[in-house]
Structure formats: C-alpha cells, structure tokens
PDB file of C-alpha atoms in Angstrom:
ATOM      1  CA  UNK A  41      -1.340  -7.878   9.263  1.00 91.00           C
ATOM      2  CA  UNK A  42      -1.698  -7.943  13.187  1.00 89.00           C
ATOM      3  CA  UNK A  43       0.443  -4.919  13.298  1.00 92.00           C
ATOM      4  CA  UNK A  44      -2.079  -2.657  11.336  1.00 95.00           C
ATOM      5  CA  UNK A  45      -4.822  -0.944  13.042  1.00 95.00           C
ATOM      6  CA  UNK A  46      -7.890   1.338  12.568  1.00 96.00           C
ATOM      7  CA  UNK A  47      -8.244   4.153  11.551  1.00 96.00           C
ATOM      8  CA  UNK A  48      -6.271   2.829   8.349  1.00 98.00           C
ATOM      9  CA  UNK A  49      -4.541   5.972   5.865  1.00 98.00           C
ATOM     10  CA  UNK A  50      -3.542   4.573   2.497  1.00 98.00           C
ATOM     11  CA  UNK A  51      -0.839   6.794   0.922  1.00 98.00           C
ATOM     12  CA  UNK A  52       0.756   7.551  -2.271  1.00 98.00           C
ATOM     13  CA  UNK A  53       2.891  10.495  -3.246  1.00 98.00           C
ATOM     14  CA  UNK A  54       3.718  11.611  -6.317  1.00 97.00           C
ATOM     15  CA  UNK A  55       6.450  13.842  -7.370  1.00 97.00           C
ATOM     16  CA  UNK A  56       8.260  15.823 -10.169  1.00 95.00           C
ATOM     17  CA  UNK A  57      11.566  17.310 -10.592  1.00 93.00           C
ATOM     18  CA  UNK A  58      13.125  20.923 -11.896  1.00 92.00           C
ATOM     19  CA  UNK A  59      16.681  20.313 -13.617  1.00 92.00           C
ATOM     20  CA  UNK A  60      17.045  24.245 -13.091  1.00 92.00           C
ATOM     21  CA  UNK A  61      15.175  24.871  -9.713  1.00 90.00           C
ATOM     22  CA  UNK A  62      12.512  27.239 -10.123  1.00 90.00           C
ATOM     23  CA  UNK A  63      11.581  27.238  -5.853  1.00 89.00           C
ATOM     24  CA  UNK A  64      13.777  28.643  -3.130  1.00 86.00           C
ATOM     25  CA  UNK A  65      15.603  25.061  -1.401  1.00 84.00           C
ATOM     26  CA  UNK A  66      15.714  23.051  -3.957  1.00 90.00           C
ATOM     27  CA  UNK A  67      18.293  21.021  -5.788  1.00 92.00           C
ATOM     28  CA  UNK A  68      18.516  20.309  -9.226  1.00 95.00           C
ATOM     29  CA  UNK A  69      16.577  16.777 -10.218  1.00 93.00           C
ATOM     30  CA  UNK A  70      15.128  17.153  -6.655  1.00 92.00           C
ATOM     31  CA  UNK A  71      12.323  14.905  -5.753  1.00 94.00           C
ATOM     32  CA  UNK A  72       9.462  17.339  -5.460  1.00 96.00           C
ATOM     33  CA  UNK A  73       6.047  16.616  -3.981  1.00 97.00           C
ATOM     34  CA  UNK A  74       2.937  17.726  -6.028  1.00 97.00           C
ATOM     35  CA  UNK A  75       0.108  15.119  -5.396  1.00 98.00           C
ATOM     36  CA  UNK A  76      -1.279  12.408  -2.991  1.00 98.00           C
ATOM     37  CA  UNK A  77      -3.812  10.026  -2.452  1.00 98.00           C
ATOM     38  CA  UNK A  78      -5.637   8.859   0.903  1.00 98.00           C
ATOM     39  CA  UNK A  79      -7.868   6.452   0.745  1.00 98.00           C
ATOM     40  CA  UNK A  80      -8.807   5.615   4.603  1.00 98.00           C
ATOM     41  CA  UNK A  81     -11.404   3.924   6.934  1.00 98.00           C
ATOM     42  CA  UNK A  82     -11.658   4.916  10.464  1.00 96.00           C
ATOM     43  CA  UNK A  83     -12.984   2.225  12.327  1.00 94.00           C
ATOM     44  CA  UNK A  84     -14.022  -1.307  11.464  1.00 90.00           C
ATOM     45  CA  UNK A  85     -16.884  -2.180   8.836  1.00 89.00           C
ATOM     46  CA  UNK A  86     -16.805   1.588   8.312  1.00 94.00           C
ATOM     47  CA  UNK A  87     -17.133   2.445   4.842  1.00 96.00           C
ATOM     48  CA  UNK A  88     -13.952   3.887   2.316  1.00 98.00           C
ATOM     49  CA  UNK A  89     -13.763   7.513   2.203  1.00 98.00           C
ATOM     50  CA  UNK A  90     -11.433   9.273  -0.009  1.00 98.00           C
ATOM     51  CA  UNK A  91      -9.540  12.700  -0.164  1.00 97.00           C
ATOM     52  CA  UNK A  92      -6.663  14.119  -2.676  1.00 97.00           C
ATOM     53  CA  UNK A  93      -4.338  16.700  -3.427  1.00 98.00           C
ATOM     54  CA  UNK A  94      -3.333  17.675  -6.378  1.00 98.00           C
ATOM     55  CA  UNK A  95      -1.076  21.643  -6.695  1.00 97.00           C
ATOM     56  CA  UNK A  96      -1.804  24.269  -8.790  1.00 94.00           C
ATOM     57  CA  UNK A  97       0.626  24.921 -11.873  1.00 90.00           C
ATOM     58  CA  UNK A  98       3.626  27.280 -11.332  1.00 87.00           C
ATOM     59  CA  UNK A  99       3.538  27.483  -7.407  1.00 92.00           C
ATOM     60  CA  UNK A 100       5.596  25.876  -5.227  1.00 95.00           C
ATOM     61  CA  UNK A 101       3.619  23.005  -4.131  1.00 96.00           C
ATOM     62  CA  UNK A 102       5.274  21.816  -0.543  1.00 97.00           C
ATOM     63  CA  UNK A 103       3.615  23.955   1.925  1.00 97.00           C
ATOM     64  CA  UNK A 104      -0.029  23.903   0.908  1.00 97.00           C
ATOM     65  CA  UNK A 105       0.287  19.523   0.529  1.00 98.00           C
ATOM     66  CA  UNK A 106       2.121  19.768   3.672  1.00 98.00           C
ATOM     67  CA  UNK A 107      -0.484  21.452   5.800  1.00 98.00           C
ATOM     68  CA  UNK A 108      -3.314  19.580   3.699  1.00 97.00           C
ATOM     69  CA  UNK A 109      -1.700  15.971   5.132  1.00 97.00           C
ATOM     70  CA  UNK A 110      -1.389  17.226   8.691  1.00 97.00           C
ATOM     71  CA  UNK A 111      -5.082  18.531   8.536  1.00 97.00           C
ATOM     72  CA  UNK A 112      -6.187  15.354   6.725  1.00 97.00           C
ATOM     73  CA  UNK A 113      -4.385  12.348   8.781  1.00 98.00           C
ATOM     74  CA  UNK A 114      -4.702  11.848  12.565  1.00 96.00           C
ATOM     75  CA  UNK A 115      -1.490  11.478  14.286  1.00 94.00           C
ATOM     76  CA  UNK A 116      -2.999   7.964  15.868  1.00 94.00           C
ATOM     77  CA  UNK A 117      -3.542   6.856  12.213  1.00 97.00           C
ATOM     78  CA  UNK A 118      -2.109   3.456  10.876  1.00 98.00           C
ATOM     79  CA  UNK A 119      -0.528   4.752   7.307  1.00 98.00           C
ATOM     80  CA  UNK A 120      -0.342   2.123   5.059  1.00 98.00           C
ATOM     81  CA  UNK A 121       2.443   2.568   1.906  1.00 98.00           C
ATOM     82  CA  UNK A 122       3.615   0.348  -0.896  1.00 97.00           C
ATOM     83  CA  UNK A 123       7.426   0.753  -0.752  1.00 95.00           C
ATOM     84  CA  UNK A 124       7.042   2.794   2.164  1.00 97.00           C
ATOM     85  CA  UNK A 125      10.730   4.340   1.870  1.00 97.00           C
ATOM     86  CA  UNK A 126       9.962   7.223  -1.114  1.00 96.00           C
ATOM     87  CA  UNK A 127       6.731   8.333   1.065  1.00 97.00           C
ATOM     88  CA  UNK A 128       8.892   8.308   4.137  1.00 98.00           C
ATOM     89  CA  UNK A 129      11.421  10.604   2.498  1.00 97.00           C
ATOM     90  CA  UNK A 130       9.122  12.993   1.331  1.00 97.00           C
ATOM     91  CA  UNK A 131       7.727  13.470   4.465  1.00 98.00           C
ATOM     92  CA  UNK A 132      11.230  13.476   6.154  1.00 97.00           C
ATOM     93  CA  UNK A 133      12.080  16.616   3.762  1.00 95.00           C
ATOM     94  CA  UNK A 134       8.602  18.310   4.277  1.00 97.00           C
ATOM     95  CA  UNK A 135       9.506  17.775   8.495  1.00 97.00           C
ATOM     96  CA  UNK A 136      13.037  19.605   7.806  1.00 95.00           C
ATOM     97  CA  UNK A 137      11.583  22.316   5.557  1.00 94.00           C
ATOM     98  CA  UNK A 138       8.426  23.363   7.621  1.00 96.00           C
ATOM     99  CA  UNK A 139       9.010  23.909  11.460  1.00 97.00           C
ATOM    100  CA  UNK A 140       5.910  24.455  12.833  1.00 98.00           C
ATOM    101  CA  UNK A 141       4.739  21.255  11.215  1.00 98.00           C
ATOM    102  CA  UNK A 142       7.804  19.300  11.674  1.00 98.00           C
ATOM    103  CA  UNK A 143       6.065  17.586  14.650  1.00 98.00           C
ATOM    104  CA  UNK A 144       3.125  16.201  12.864  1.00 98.00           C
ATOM    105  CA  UNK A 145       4.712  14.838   9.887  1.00 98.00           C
ATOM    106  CA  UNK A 146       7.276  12.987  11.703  1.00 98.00           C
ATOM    107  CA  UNK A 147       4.262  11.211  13.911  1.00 98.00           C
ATOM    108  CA  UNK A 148       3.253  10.291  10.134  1.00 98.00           C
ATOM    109  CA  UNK A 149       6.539   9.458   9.073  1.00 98.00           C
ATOM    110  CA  UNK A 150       6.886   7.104  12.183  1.00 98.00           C
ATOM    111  CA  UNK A 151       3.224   5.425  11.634  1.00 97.00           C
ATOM    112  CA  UNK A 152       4.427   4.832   8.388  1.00 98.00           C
ATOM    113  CA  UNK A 153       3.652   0.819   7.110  1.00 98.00           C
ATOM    114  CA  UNK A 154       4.755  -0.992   4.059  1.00 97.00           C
ATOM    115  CA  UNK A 155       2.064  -3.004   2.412  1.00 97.00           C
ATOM    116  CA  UNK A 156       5.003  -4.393   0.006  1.00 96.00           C
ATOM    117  CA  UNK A 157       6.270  -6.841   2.452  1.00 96.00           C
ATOM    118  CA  UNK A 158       4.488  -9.712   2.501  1.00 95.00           C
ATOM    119  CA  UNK A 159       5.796  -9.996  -1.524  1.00 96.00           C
ATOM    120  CA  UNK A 160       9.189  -8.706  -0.924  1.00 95.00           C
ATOM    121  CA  UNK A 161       9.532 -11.512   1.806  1.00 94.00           C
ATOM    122  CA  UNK A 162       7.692 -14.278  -0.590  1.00 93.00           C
ATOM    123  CA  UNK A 163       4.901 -14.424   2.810  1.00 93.00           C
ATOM    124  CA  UNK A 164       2.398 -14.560  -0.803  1.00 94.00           C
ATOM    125  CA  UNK A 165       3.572 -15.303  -3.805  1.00 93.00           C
ATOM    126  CA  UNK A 166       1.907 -16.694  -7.367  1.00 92.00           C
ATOM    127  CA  UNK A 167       3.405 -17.279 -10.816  1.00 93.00           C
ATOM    128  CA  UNK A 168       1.433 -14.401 -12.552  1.00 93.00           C
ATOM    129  CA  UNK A 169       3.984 -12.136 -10.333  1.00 93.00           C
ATOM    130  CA  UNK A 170       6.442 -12.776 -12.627  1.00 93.00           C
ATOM    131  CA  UNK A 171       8.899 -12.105  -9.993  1.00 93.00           C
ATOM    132  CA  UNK A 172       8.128  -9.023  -9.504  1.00 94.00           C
ATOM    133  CA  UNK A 173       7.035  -7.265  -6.316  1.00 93.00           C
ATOM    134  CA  UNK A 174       6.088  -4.387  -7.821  1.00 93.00           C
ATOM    135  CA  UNK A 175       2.463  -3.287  -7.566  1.00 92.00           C
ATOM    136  CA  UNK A 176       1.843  -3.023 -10.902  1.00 89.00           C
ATOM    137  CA  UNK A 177       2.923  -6.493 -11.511  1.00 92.00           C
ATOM    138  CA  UNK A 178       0.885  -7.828  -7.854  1.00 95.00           C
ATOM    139  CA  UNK A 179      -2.156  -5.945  -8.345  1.00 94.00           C
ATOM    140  CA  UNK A 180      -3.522  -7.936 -11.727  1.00 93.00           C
ATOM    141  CA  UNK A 181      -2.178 -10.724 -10.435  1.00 93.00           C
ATOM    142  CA  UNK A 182      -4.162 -10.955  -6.963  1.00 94.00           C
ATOM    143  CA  UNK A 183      -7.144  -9.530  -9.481  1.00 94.00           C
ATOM    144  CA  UNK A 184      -6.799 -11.536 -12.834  1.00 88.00           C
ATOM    145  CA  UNK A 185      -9.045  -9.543 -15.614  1.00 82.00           C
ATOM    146  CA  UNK A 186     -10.586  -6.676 -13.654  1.00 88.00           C
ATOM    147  CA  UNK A 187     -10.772  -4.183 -15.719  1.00 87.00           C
ATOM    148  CA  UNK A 188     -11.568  -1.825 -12.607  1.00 88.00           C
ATOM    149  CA  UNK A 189      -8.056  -2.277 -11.291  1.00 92.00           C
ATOM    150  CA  UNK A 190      -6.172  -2.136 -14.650  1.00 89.00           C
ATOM    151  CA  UNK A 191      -3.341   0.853 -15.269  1.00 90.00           C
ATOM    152  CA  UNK A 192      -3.383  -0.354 -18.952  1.00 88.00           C
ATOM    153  CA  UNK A 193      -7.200   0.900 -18.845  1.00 89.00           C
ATOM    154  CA  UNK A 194      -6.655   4.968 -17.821  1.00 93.00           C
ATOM    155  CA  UNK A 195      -7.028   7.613 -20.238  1.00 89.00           C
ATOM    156  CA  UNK A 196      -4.254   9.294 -19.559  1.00 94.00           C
ATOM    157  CA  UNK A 197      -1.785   8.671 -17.141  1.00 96.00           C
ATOM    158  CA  UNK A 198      -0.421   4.854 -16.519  1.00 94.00           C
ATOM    159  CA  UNK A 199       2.577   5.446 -14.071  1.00 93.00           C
ATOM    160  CA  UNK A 200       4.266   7.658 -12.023  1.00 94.00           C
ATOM    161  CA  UNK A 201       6.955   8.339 -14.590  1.00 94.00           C
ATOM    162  CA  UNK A 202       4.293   9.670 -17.099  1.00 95.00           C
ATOM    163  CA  UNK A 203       2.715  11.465 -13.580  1.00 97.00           C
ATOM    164  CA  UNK A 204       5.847  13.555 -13.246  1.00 96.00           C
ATOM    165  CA  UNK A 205       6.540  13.927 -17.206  1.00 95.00           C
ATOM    166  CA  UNK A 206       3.084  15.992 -17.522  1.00 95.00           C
ATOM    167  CA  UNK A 207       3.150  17.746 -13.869  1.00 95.00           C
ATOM    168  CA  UNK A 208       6.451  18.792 -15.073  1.00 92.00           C
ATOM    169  CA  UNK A 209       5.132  20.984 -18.476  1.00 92.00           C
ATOM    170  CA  UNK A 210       1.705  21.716 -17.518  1.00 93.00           C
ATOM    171  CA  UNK A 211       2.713  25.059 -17.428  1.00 90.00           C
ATOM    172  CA  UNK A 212       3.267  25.122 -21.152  1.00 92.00           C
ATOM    173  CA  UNK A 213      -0.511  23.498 -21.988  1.00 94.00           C
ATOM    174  CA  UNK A 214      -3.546  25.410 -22.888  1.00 94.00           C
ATOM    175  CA  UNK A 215      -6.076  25.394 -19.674  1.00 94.00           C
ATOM    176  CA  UNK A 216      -8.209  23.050 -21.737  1.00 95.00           C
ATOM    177  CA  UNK A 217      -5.407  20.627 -22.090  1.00 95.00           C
ATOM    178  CA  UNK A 218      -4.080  21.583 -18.401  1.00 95.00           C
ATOM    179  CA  UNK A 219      -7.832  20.364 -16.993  1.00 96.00           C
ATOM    180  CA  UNK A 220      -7.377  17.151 -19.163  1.00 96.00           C
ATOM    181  CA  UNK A 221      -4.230  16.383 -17.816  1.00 96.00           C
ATOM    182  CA  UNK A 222      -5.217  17.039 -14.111  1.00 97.00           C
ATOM    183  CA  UNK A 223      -8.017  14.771 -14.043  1.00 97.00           C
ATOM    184  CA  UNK A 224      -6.135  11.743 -15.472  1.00 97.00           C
ATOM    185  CA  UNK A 225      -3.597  12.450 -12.448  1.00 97.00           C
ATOM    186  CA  UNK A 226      -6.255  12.616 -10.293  1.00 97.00           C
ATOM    187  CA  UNK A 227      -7.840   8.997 -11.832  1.00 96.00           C
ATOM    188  CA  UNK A 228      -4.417   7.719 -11.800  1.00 96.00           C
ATOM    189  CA  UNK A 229      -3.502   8.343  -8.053  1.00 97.00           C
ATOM    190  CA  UNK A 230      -6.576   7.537  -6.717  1.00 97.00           C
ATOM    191  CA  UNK A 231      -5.797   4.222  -7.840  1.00 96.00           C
ATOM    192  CA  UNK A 232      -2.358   3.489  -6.466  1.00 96.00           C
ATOM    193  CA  UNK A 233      -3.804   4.003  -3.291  1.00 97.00           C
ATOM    194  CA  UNK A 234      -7.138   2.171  -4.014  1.00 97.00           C
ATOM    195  CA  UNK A 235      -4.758  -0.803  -5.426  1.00 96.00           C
ATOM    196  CA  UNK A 236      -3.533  -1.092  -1.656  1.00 97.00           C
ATOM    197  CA  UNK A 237      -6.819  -1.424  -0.498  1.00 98.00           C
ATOM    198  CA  UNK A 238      -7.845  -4.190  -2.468  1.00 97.00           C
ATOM    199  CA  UNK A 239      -4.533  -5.464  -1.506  1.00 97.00           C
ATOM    200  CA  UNK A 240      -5.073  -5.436   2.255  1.00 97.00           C
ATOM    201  CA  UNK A 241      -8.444  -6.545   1.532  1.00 96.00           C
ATOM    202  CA  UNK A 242      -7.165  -9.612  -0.445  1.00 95.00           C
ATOM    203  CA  UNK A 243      -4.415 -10.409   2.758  1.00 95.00           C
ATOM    204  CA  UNK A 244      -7.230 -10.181   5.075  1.00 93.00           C
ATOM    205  CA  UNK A 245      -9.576 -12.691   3.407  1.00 93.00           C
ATOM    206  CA  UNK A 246      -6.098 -15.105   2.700  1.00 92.00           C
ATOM    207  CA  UNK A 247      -5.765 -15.053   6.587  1.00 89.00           C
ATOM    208  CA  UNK A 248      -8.927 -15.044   7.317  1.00 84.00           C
ATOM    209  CA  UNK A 249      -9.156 -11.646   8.743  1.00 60.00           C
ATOM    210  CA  UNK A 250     -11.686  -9.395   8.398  1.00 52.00           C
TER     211      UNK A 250
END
C-alpha cells in the first residue's frame, strides 16, 4: 500500500472478440478493447470522480479509447488494476498499433499496479473467499450483504463474459434494445472499478492508513 500514490486511476478494460475479423490488424478471437472504467482521486481527501468509455456499434473501437485514456490519465498517475496483466496487454497492443501515442500508453502501462496482490499472496485472507482471489469472490466477502456492491444485483450485465457476449451482437439489436444493453455495460463497469475502490479503501482502514 506504501507503493501507491495520489493522483490514484482505477482501471478496468473490457473487451470482445471477432472469430472472422471485421477491422484491419486483427486476428481471429483477438482480444479487442471496447470499454473502460476510471474511477480516480487526485489528491488526498479529494473526492471520487468518475469517467467512461464505452464505443459505438460497428466501428473499430481502438483509436478513439486509445486517445480518450491518454487525454483522461496523467502520465504521473498511480493506475491501480485487479489482475493487472489483461489491462497491461491491452495497452501494450494499443502502444504497438498507434505511434504517435505509443509514448503515453507505455508511461500507463509502466504505472500500472495490481490491487490483486495482497489476496494472491494470502497478505488478507478470510474464509468467505472461498479460496478464491478473484474479485468477484473478495469483493462480498470484504462487504458481507451490501447490496450496493453486489454483481448478482445488475439488470443486465453480471461479468465480463456476458460484457463481451452482448458488445459482440449489438449490431444485430433494435436501437431500443442496443440503448438497454449499453447502459447495463456502463452500470456493470463502473463497478469493477468502483469494487477496487472500496477495496483499497478497506486495505487502508486494515492498516490503518488513510
């Protein structure tokens, strides 16, 4: 926890994939990047502000997110991550796409933190884990029965696997149902990274941080 520092940038990707690419550089079953979450605070006892990303249907969504995260996170930002290797990547293959912004994502990619350690490690552990560092497994149980925090309780979208399933045909729903859809990924990703708040907030008070 001593090796985090203000201004904090919590971060959570999520991503879809094209068996048949449909976008110029891009593999089949490619990890592609069409949403993210910040939640951030820039200096101490400052209050939690919140921006989000979330592409349009049928374009190519890399640049645009690209340029949004350089515009949105300041290269001496601490970015916090849980299971900080998938956001790494994606930012490593934005750096390689894009040139001109190569520069700023890697400073991201290299102020990249994982929040997941202190469970992979065992630093906190408790039974209602159930062995499981996952966040979706530490999240109710550092909050038992708060509703606020639970996936179960979304209306639409629980998990990142049902994130990518209705990215992935959005393009076949009526604009009714398209609207429906993109405001339960924007509920459901706005919690991922509002989970590792509570998180940090929850190591802090165990330490007796701040």
């Amino acid at each position: 926890m001593k090796n985090l520092y203000y201004s904090l940038y919590f971060l959570d990707f999520e991503t879809f994939q094209q068996p048949i690419p449909k976008y110029d550089g891009i593999r089949p079953y490619m990890q592609i990047p069409f949403q993210y979450s910040l939640h951030y605070i820039e200096n101490e006892n400052e209050e939690l502000k919140h921006k989000e990303f979330l592409a349009e249907v049928g374009i190519d969504p890399r640049r645009k997110l690209a340029e949004k995260l350089v515009n949105y996170i300041p290269r001496n930002a601490c970015v916090l991550a849980y299971n900080m290797q998938f956001e790494k990547m994606v930012i490593k293959n934005l750096a390689e796409l894009y040139e001109d912004l190569r520069e700023d994502l890697l400073i991201i990619h290299n102020n990249i933190k994982d929040l997941m350690i202190p469970f992979v490690d065992r630093m906190y552990y408790c039974k209602e884990m159930q062995g499981s560092y996952s966040i979706k497994y530490v999240l109710p149980a550092l909050f038992l029965d708060n509703p606020e925090l639970g996936y179960h309780n979304l209306p639409l979208v629980h998990n990142g696997g049902e994130a990518m399933s209705v990215f992935a045909t959005l393009d076949q729903k009526t604009k009714e149902e398209q609207e429906e859809i993109r405001q339960g990924l924007f509920v459901y990703c706005k919690l991922d990274t509002y989970a590792m708040v509570k998180i940090w907030e929850k190591l802090n008070e165990v330490i007796g941080g701040k």
